[in-house]
Coordinates of C-alpha atoms (C1' of nucleotides) in Angstrom, one line a residue:
Chain R
M1 CA 137.7 -77.2 146.3
T2 CA 138.3 -74.8 142.8
I3 CA 138.1 -76.3 139.7
T4 CA 141.6 -75.2 138.2
A5 CA 142.0 -74.9 134.6
P6 CA 144.7 -77.2 132.9
T7 CA 147.8 -75.0 131.8
K8 CA 148.8 -77.1 128.9
S9 CA 146.0 -78.2 126.6
P10 CA 144.8 -81.4 127.5
K11 CA 145.7 -84.1 125.3
L12 CA 142.1 -86.1 125.5
H13 CA 140.1 -84.4 123.0
L14 CA 136.4 -85.2 123.4
S15 CA 134.1 -85.2 120.4
P16 CA 132.9 -81.7 120.1
L17 CA 129.8 -82.1 121.6
S18 CA 127.3 -81.1 118.9
R19 CA 124.9 -78.0 120.2
R20 CA 122.2 -79.4 119.0
S21 CA 119.9 -76.8 117.4
L22 CA 115.7 -76.2 118.0
A23 CA 115.5 -77.4 114.2
E24 CA 117.5 -80.7 114.7
D25 CA 115.2 -81.6 117.9
A26 CA 112.4 -80.5 116.1
T27 CA 113.3 -82.9 113.3
S28 CA 113.7 -85.6 115.1
R29 CA 110.7 -85.3 117.6
L30 CA 108.7 -85.3 114.6
R31 CA 110.4 -87.8 113.0
R32 CA 109.5 -89.8 115.6
A33 CA 105.8 -89.0 116.2
I34 CA 105.4 -90.3 112.6
V35 CA 107.1 -93.5 112.3
A36 CA 105.0 -94.0 115.7
G37 CA 101.8 -93.5 113.9
E38 CA 101.0 -90.6 116.1
L39 CA 100.7 -88.1 113.4
P40 CA 98.9 -90.4 110.7
A41 CA 99.2 -90.3 107.4
G42 CA 97.5 -87.5 105.6
S43 CA 97.7 -85.1 108.9
P44 CA 98.6 -81.5 108.0
L45 CA 101.4 -79.9 109.4
P46 CA 100.7 -76.1 110.0
E47 CA 103.7 -74.4 111.0
D48 CA 102.1 -72.4 113.3
G49 CA 100.5 -75.3 115.7
L50 CA 103.3 -77.2 115.4
A51 CA 105.8 -74.5 116.6
A52 CA 103.2 -73.6 119.3
Q53 CA 103.2 -77.4 120.5
L54 CA 107.0 -77.6 120.5
G55 CA 107.3 -74.2 122.0
V56 CA 109.2 -72.5 119.5
S57 CA 109.0 -70.2 116.5
R58 CA 108.3 -71.0 113.2
V59 CA 111.8 -70.4 112.2
P60 CA 113.0 -73.9 113.1
I61 CA 110.1 -75.9 112.2
R62 CA 110.3 -74.6 108.7
E63 CA 113.7 -76.1 108.6
A64 CA 112.4 -79.5 110.3
L65 CA 109.7 -80.1 107.4
I66 CA 112.2 -79.5 104.5
E67 CA 114.4 -82.0 106.5
L68 CA 111.6 -84.4 106.6
E69 CA 110.8 -84.0 103.3
Q70 CA 113.9 -84.9 102.0
E71 CA 113.4 -88.2 104.1
G72 CA 110.5 -88.6 102.0
L73 CA 108.2 -88.7 105.4
I74 CA 106.0 -85.5 104.4
E75 CA 104.8 -83.8 101.3
F76 CA 104.1 -80.3 100.2
D77 CA 101.7 -79.3 98.4
H78 CA 101.4 -76.6 95.8
R79 CA 101.3 -73.7 97.6
G80 CA 104.0 -75.1 100.5
R81 CA 101.6 -76.7 102.8
S82 CA 102.8 -80.1 104.2
R83 CA 101.3 -83.2 105.3
V84 CA 102.2 -86.2 106.7
R85 CA 102.9 -88.5 103.3
D86 CA 100.5 -91.5 102.9
F87 CA 102.4 -94.5 101.6
S88 CA 100.1 -96.9 99.8
E89 CA 101.5 -100.2 98.8
E90 CA 102.5 -99.6 95.2
D91 CA 105.2 -97.5 97.2
F92 CA 106.8 -100.2 99.1
E93 CA 108.4 -102.1 96.1
P94 CA 110.1 -99.1 94.9
L95 CA 111.5 -98.4 98.4
F96 CA 112.2 -102.3 98.6
A97 CA 114.1 -101.9 95.2
M98 CA 116.1 -99.2 96.3
R99 CA 117.0 -100.2 99.8
S100 CA 118.0 -103.6 98.1
T101 CA 120.8 -101.8 95.4
L102 CA 121.9 -99.6 98.2
E103 CA 122.7 -102.8 101.0
L104 CA 124.5 -104.8 98.3
M105 CA 126.6 -102.0 96.8
A106 CA 127.3 -101.7 100.9
A107 CA 128.1 -105.3 101.5
R108 CA 130.5 -105.3 98.4
L109 CA 132.4 -102.4 99.8
V110 CA 132.4 -103.3 103.5
V111 CA 134.0 -106.8 102.2
Q112 CA 137.0 -105.0 101.2
Q113 CA 137.7 -102.8 104.2
I114 CA 135.7 -103.3 107.5
T115 CA 138.0 -102.6 110.3
K116 CA 138.3 -104.5 114.0
E117 CA 136.6 -101.2 115.4
D118 CA 133.3 -101.5 113.2
I119 CA 133.1 -105.4 113.8
K120 CA 133.3 -104.6 117.6
E121 CA 130.3 -102.2 117.5
L122 CA 128.4 -104.7 114.9
E123 CA 128.5 -107.4 117.7
L124 CA 127.7 -104.9 120.4
M125 CA 124.6 -104.0 118.5
I126 CA 123.4 -107.5 117.7
R127 CA 123.6 -107.9 121.6
E128 CA 121.2 -105.2 122.1
Q129 CA 118.9 -107.0 120.1
E130 CA 118.9 -110.1 121.8
C131 CA 117.5 -108.0 124.8
A132 CA 114.6 -106.0 122.7
N133 CA 111.3 -106.2 124.4
D134 CA 108.9 -105.8 121.4
L135 CA 108.6 -105.8 117.7
T136 CA 109.0 -102.2 116.8
E137 CA 112.5 -101.9 119.1
L138 CA 113.5 -104.5 117.3
S139 CA 112.7 -103.2 114.0
L140 CA 114.2 -99.4 115.2
L141 CA 117.3 -101.6 116.0
D142 CA 117.5 -103.7 113.0
V143 CA 117.9 -100.9 111.0
A144 CA 120.0 -99.3 113.0
F145 CA 122.4 -102.3 112.4
H146 CA 122.0 -101.9 108.9
A147 CA 122.6 -98.3 108.9
R148 CA 125.9 -99.1 110.6
I149 CA 126.6 -101.3 107.9
I150 CA 126.3 -98.8 105.3
Q151 CA 128.4 -96.6 107.3
A152 CA 131.2 -99.2 107.4
A153 CA 131.0 -98.6 103.6
R154 CA 132.6 -95.7 104.0
N155 CA 130.9 -93.9 100.8
R156 CA 129.9 -90.3 101.6
P157 CA 127.3 -90.4 98.7
L158 CA 126.2 -93.9 99.4
T159 CA 125.6 -92.5 103.2
A160 CA 123.7 -89.8 101.8
C161 CA 121.5 -91.9 99.6
W162 CA 120.5 -93.8 102.9
R163 CA 119.4 -91.0 104.4
T164 CA 117.0 -90.6 102.0
I165 CA 115.1 -93.7 102.6
R166 CA 115.7 -94.6 106.2
S167 CA 112.9 -93.1 107.8
Q168 CA 111.0 -94.5 105.3
I169 CA 112.3 -97.8 106.0
E170 CA 111.1 -97.3 109.3
V171 CA 107.8 -95.9 108.8
W172 CA 106.7 -99.4 107.0
L173 CA 108.2 -101.5 109.6
A174 CA 106.3 -99.5 112.2
K175 CA 102.9 -99.5 110.3
S176 CA 103.1 -103.2 109.4
H177 CA 103.5 -104.1 113.0
R178 CA 100.9 -102.1 113.9
E179 CA 98.5 -103.7 111.6
Q180 CA 99.2 -107.2 112.0
A181 CA 102.0 -107.8 114.8
Q182 CA 101.0 -111.5 115.0
R183 CA 102.5 -112.1 111.5
H184 CA 105.6 -111.0 112.2
L185 CA 106.6 -112.4 115.6
S186 CA 108.3 -115.0 114.4
S187 CA 111.1 -112.9 112.9
I188 CA 111.9 -111.9 116.5
N189 CA 114.1 -115.1 116.9
L190 CA 115.5 -114.8 113.4
T191 CA 117.0 -111.4 113.3
V192 CA 119.9 -112.1 115.9
P193 CA 120.8 -115.5 114.2
G194 CA 120.4 -113.5 110.7
H195 CA 122.6 -110.6 111.8
Q196 CA 125.2 -112.5 113.3
R197 CA 125.6 -114.9 110.0
L198 CA 125.4 -111.2 107.7
L199 CA 128.3 -109.7 109.9
A200 CA 130.2 -113.3 109.9
D201 CA 129.9 -112.9 106.1
L202 CA 130.9 -109.6 106.1
C203 CA 134.0 -110.4 107.6
S204 CA 134.9 -113.2 105.7
G205 CA 136.7 -111.3 103.1
S206 CA 134.8 -113.1 100.0
E207 CA 132.4 -110.7 98.1
Q208 CA 130.7 -113.4 96.9
K209 CA 129.6 -114.5 100.3
A210 CA 128.9 -111.3 101.8
E211 CA 126.7 -110.5 98.8
A212 CA 124.9 -113.6 99.2
A213 CA 124.3 -112.9 102.8
M214 CA 122.7 -109.3 101.8
K215 CA 120.6 -110.8 99.4
M216 CA 119.4 -113.3 102.1
E217 CA 118.8 -110.9 104.6
M218 CA 117.0 -108.3 102.1
A219 CA 114.9 -111.4 100.8
T220 CA 114.0 -112.2 104.7
W221 CA 113.0 -108.2 105.0
R222 CA 110.6 -108.6 101.7
E223 CA 108.4 -111.2 103.4
W224 CA 107.7 -109.1 106.2
L225 CA 105.9 -106.9 104.0
P226 CA 102.4 -105.6 102.5
E227 CA 100.2 -108.6 101.2
Chain J
M1 CA 88.4 -55.0 73.6
T2 CA 87.8 -56.5 76.7
I3 CA 89.1 -59.7 77.7
T4 CA 86.2 -61.9 78.7
A5 CA 86.8 -64.7 81.1
P6 CA 85.3 -67.9 80.1
T7 CA 81.7 -68.9 81.6
K8 CA 82.4 -72.7 81.6
S9 CA 85.5 -74.1 83.2
P10 CA 88.2 -74.5 80.7
K11 CA 88.9 -78.1 80.3
L12 CA 92.5 -77.8 78.9
H13 CA 94.2 -77.9 82.6
L14 CA 97.8 -76.4 81.9
S15 CA 100.2 -77.5 84.1
P16 CA 100.4 -75.1 87.3
L17 CA 103.5 -73.1 86.5
S18 CA 104.9 -73.3 89.8
R19 CA 105.2 -70.3 91.4
R20 CA 108.9 -70.3 92.2
S21 CA 109.7 -69.0 95.6
L22 CA 113.0 -66.6 95.9
A23 CA 114.7 -69.7 97.7
E24 CA 114.4 -71.6 95.0
D25 CA 115.6 -69.0 92.8
A26 CA 118.5 -68.7 95.0
T27 CA 119.4 -72.6 95.0
S28 CA 119.8 -72.8 91.5
R29 CA 121.8 -69.2 91.2
L30 CA 124.1 -70.3 93.9
R31 CA 124.5 -74.1 92.5
R32 CA 125.1 -72.9 88.7
A33 CA 127.9 -70.1 90.2
I34 CA 129.5 -73.2 92.2
V35 CA 129.2 -75.6 89.1
A36 CA 130.5 -72.8 86.8
G37 CA 133.5 -72.3 89.4
E38 CA 132.4 -69.2 90.0
L39 CA 132.6 -69.6 93.9
P40 CA 135.8 -71.6 94.0
A41 CA 136.5 -74.5 96.4
G42 CA 136.6 -73.5 100.3
S43 CA 134.6 -70.1 99.6
P44 CA 132.7 -68.8 102.6
L45 CA 129.4 -68.2 102.3
P46 CA 127.8 -65.9 104.8
E47 CA 124.2 -65.6 104.6
D48 CA 124.2 -61.8 105.2
G49 CA 126.7 -61.2 102.1
L50 CA 124.3 -63.8 99.9
A51 CA 121.4 -62.0 101.0
A52 CA 122.7 -58.6 100.0
Q53 CA 123.9 -59.8 96.6
L54 CA 120.7 -61.5 95.6
G55 CA 118.9 -58.8 97.0
V56 CA 116.6 -60.6 99.4
S57 CA 116.7 -61.5 102.9
R58 CA 118.5 -64.2 104.7
V59 CA 115.7 -66.4 105.1
P60 CA 115.6 -67.7 101.6
I61 CA 119.4 -67.6 101.6
R62 CA 119.3 -70.3 104.3
E63 CA 116.8 -72.5 102.7
A64 CA 118.9 -72.6 99.7
L65 CA 122.0 -73.5 101.7
I66 CA 120.1 -76.6 103.2
E67 CA 119.3 -77.8 100.0
L68 CA 122.7 -77.1 98.4
E69 CA 124.2 -79.0 101.8
Q70 CA 121.9 -82.2 100.8
E71 CA 123.1 -82.1 97.2
G72 CA 126.6 -82.2 98.5
L73 CA 128.1 -79.0 97.3
I74 CA 128.7 -77.0 100.5
E75 CA 129.5 -78.3 104.1
F76 CA 128.5 -76.6 107.4
D77 CA 131.3 -76.1 110.1
H78 CA 130.4 -77.5 113.7
R79 CA 129.4 -73.6 114.4
G80 CA 127.1 -73.7 111.1
R81 CA 129.0 -71.5 108.8
S82 CA 128.9 -72.8 105.2
R83 CA 131.9 -73.2 102.3
V84 CA 132.0 -74.5 99.2
R85 CA 132.9 -78.2 99.3
D86 CA 136.7 -79.0 98.2
F87 CA 136.6 -82.1 96.4
S88 CA 139.7 -83.9 96.5
E89 CA 140.6 -86.7 94.3
E90 CA 139.7 -89.6 96.8
D91 CA 136.0 -88.2 96.5
F92 CA 135.8 -88.9 92.9
E93 CA 136.0 -93.1 93.0
P94 CA 133.0 -93.1 96.0
L95 CA 130.8 -90.6 93.6
F96 CA 131.4 -92.7 90.6
A97 CA 130.4 -96.1 92.3
M98 CA 127.6 -94.7 93.5
R99 CA 126.6 -93.2 90.1
S100 CA 127.2 -96.4 88.6
T101 CA 125.1 -98.6 90.7
L102 CA 122.0 -96.0 90.9
E103 CA 122.3 -95.9 86.5
L104 CA 122.7 -99.7 86.6
M105 CA 119.6 -100.1 88.7
A106 CA 117.6 -97.9 86.6
A107 CA 118.9 -99.4 83.3
R108 CA 117.4 -102.9 84.7
L109 CA 113.8 -100.9 85.6
V110 CA 113.6 -98.7 82.5
V111 CA 113.9 -101.8 79.9
Q112 CA 110.9 -102.9 81.8
Q113 CA 108.5 -100.1 81.5
I114 CA 110.1 -97.4 78.9
T115 CA 107.3 -95.6 77.0
K116 CA 106.8 -94.0 73.6
E117 CA 107.0 -90.5 75.7
D118 CA 110.3 -91.3 77.2
I119 CA 112.0 -92.3 73.8
K120 CA 110.3 -89.3 71.9
E121 CA 112.3 -86.7 74.9
L122 CA 115.1 -89.0 75.1
E123 CA 115.3 -88.5 71.5
L124 CA 114.9 -85.0 71.5
M125 CA 118.0 -84.7 74.1
I126 CA 120.3 -86.6 71.8
R127 CA 119.8 -83.9 68.7
E128 CA 120.1 -81.3 71.2
Q129 CA 123.3 -82.8 72.0
E130 CA 124.4 -82.9 68.8
C131 CA 124.1 -78.8 68.6
A132 CA 125.9 -78.4 71.9
N133 CA 128.7 -75.8 71.1
D134 CA 131.4 -76.7 73.7
L135 CA 132.1 -78.9 76.4
T136 CA 130.9 -77.3 79.5
E137 CA 127.4 -77.1 77.8
L138 CA 127.7 -81.2 76.3
S139 CA 128.4 -82.3 79.6
L140 CA 125.4 -80.7 81.4
L141 CA 122.9 -81.7 78.2
D142 CA 124.8 -85.3 79.3
V143 CA 123.5 -85.2 82.8
A144 CA 120.5 -84.4 82.0
F145 CA 119.9 -87.1 79.5
H146 CA 121.1 -89.4 82.6
A147 CA 118.5 -87.6 84.8
R148 CA 115.9 -88.4 82.0
I149 CA 116.4 -91.9 82.2
I150 CA 116.2 -92.1 85.8
Q151 CA 112.9 -90.6 85.5
A152 CA 112.0 -93.4 83.2
A153 CA 112.4 -96.2 85.9
R154 CA 110.0 -94.1 87.8
N155 CA 111.1 -95.4 91.1
R156 CA 111.1 -92.7 93.5
P157 CA 113.4 -93.5 96.3
L158 CA 115.8 -93.8 93.1
T159 CA 115.2 -90.4 91.9
A160 CA 115.5 -88.8 95.3
C161 CA 119.0 -90.5 95.4
W162 CA 120.3 -89.5 92.2
R163 CA 119.4 -86.1 93.3
T164 CA 122.0 -86.3 96.3
I165 CA 124.5 -87.0 93.5
R166 CA 123.7 -85.2 90.3
S167 CA 124.9 -81.5 91.1
Q168 CA 128.4 -83.2 92.5
I169 CA 128.5 -84.9 88.9
E170 CA 128.1 -81.4 87.3
V171 CA 130.9 -80.1 89.4
W172 CA 133.4 -82.7 88.7
L173 CA 132.9 -82.8 85.0
A174 CA 133.3 -79.1 84.6
K175 CA 135.9 -78.7 87.1
S176 CA 137.7 -81.5 85.1
H177 CA 137.1 -79.5 81.7
R178 CA 138.4 -76.2 83.0
E179 CA 141.5 -78.2 84.2
Q180 CA 142.2 -80.3 81.1
A181 CA 140.0 -79.3 78.4
Q182 CA 141.9 -80.9 75.7
R183 CA 142.0 -84.4 77.2
H184 CA 138.1 -84.5 76.6
L185 CA 138.0 -82.7 73.3
S186 CA 137.7 -86.1 71.8
S187 CA 134.8 -87.4 73.9
I188 CA 132.7 -84.0 72.2
N189 CA 132.1 -86.9 69.1
L190 CA 131.7 -89.9 71.3
T191 CA 128.5 -88.3 73.6
V192 CA 125.9 -88.5 70.7
P193 CA 126.6 -92.2 69.1
G194 CA 127.0 -93.6 72.8
H195 CA 124.1 -92.4 74.0
Q196 CA 122.1 -93.7 70.8
R197 CA 123.5 -96.8 71.1
L198 CA 122.3 -96.8 74.5
L199 CA 118.6 -95.7 74.0
A200 CA 118.5 -98.7 71.7
D201 CA 119.5 -101.0 73.9
L202 CA 117.1 -99.6 76.9
C203 CA 114.1 -100.1 74.3
S204 CA 115.4 -103.5 73.2
G205 CA 113.5 -105.2 76.2
S206 CA 116.5 -107.3 76.9
E207 CA 117.8 -106.7 80.4
Q208 CA 120.9 -108.0 79.7
K209 CA 121.6 -105.5 76.8
A210 CA 120.3 -102.5 78.6
E211 CA 122.9 -103.5 81.6
A212 CA 125.8 -103.9 79.2
A213 CA 124.9 -100.5 77.8
M214 CA 124.7 -99.2 80.7
K215 CA 128.0 -100.3 82.0
M216 CA 129.8 -99.1 78.8
E217 CA 128.1 -95.6 79.3
M218 CA 129.5 -95.7 83.0
A219 CA 133.2 -96.9 81.9
T220 CA 133.6 -94.3 79.3
W221 CA 132.6 -91.5 81.7
R222 CA 135.1 -93.3 84.0
E223 CA 137.7 -92.6 82.0
W224 CA 137.3 -88.6 81.5
L225 CA 138.4 -88.2 85.2
P226 CA 140.9 -88.0 87.6
E227 CA 144.1 -90.0 85.9
Chain U
dT1 C1' 159.6 -65.3 123.3
dT2 C1' 155.6 -67.8 125.1
dT3 C1' 151.2 -68.2 127.6
dA4 C1' 147.1 -66.2 129.9
dT5 C1' 143.0 -62.7 129.5
dG6 C1' 140.0 -59.7 128.0
dT7 C1' 137.3 -57.0 124.3
dG8 C1' 135.8 -56.5 119.6
dT9 C1' 133.7 -58.4 115.9
dA10 C1' 131.3 -61.2 112.2
dC11 C1' 128.3 -64.4 112.0
dT12 C1' 124.5 -67.5 112.8
dG13 C1' 120.3 -69.6 115.8
dT14 C1' 116.0 -67.8 116.5
dA15 C1' 111.8 -65.0 117.1
dT16 C1' 108.4 -61.5 115.6
dA17 C1' 106.0 -59.3 112.4
dC18 C1' 103.9 -58.5 108.2
dA19 C1' 102.3 -58.9 103.3
dG20 C1' 100.1 -61.7 100.1
dT21 C1' 97.5 -65.6 98.3
dG22 C1' 94.2 -69.9 97.4
dT23 C1' 90.3 -71.2 99.7
dT24 C1' 85.9 -71.4 101.9
dC25 C1' 81.3 -70.4 102.7
dA26 C1' 78.0 -67.0 102.5
dA27 C1' 75.5 -63.7 100.2
dT28 C1' 73.9 -61.7 95.4
dG29 C1' 71.9 -62.2 91.4
dT30 C1' 70.3 -64.7 86.8
Chain C
dA1 C1' 68.9 -74.1 91.4
dC2 C1' 73.1 -72.1 89.1
dA3 C1' 76.6 -69.3 88.5
dT4 C1' 79.1 -65.1 90.5
dT5 C1' 80.9 -62.3 93.5
dG6 C1' 83.0 -60.6 97.5
dA7 C1' 85.0 -61.3 101.8
dA8 C1' 86.9 -63.4 106.3
dC9 C1' 90.4 -67.0 107.0
dA10 C1' 94.3 -70.0 107.2
dC11 C1' 98.1 -70.2 106.1
dT12 C1' 102.8 -69.5 104.2
dG13 C1' 106.8 -66.7 102.0
dT14 C1' 109.8 -63.3 103.4
dA15 C1' 111.6 -59.5 106.0
dT16 C1' 113.6 -57.5 110.2
dA17 C1' 115.1 -57.5 114.7
dC18 C1' 118.2 -59.2 118.4
dA19 C1' 120.7 -62.7 121.3
dG20 C1' 124.1 -65.4 122.0
dT21 C1' 128.7 -67.6 120.9
dA22 C1' 133.1 -68.7 118.8
dC23 C1' 137.4 -66.6 116.9
dA24 C1' 140.8 -63.3 116.3
dC25 C1' 143.4 -60.0 117.6
dA26 C1' 145.4 -57.1 120.9
dT27 C1' 147.1 -56.3 125.7
dA28 C1' 149.4 -58.1 129.9
dA29 C1' 151.6 -61.4 132.6
dA30 C1' 155.4 -65.1 133.2

DNA sequence: TTTATGTGTACTGTATACAGTGTTCAATGT
DNA sequence: ACATTGAACACTGTATACAGTACACATAAA
């Protein structure tokens, strides 16, 4: 049984599977480690050491570190050495304000142009949230849901901005869960209905409703965090 | 006459002049070239070629290209080759919307906490704008003025977001001036009074005034650009 | 003329090597 | 004790080398 190549170009054009580079792999590995708290705040990130651990050379590591710095997860000191960023409580309010601003803008844009495709995917994501086993998993799905809303706004600069804060949000949530899990247990039952409501209002065609729903969502999130 | 080292550590701590790296130099050189239109939209940016022209190796060039991609000035294709981004007219509206959102947020934050230092610097910048010789110079000073306002908002994520759009704004303005300089000649006399008014309202302590003034400023800018 | 097939080329992705620099810490002098 | 010097160290910044791969073009087959 031989594999025969198609003589005519096959019309079924697959998404051109993105040859992930080592740099991208390193980025997501490190990002996950930081979000999960495996690399605690303040940890030094020597290029040599990381390269050895991940079994690659320093080059992909350097590129990963640059990316993570843009995402606000790590910081370089004056001579180029990087550490996991140490978020203090004063960092929360600005981050929250920025998130609210971006998501409110997204809500306004989404309501005008949401597609069937968007709705289908968002509904699917809500269903996945129903199956979440623990808080950490749920909060990552939560953030992913909001990322999908941003995407539905179809505004490239907005997506770029969101990218600069998304990981930081994940860090906050994970940290908060680790430190005071019991406080958030109730939220596990609120997330799904909240998102259903939000999605409904984003589909309503009313800018007021969409904005109000998003403000509500942001307020909920606000209560989760510090103090 | 020998130079004697101070025996006691000198209290006068100078800002630790940032040993600019070749990568940073390359970034600003390339950024300027793109904004100025010397590297037209669509130009390929082979690492070898750029490295040779700037007299460095590919490593700093790679890092510069990554940075410029984050700033939205260049794009990588599916196999990692980069080109100067080609802004079409549809790209303008989203960029404008994002800018307005960020600057409005900044206005709200600034009015609560602007300092004497901020005001002094902003006034100085307005005086520099009075001396601008041509439109290009003026528009760069204009963007720098707004960047300083963002800085005065003292919100780190906001600054990071602004960084993702700033260069794109400069590209739009420069491009617009090149293509239809005469349309904008009148604006040369409006920028300074507009900024004086804006600064006054940012200092007024009234959130309403500050927001209104910034909206006005954004509307002015809006008229500069396509159609 | 079209459609397949090979081959060269231009480029990136990655590894490796080396040079330079701030920091630390011990040795030295006062 | 204290300041000063110096040498070793740990690390980044940069250059260079090599390997792999998508594309273009030329050539061969239908």
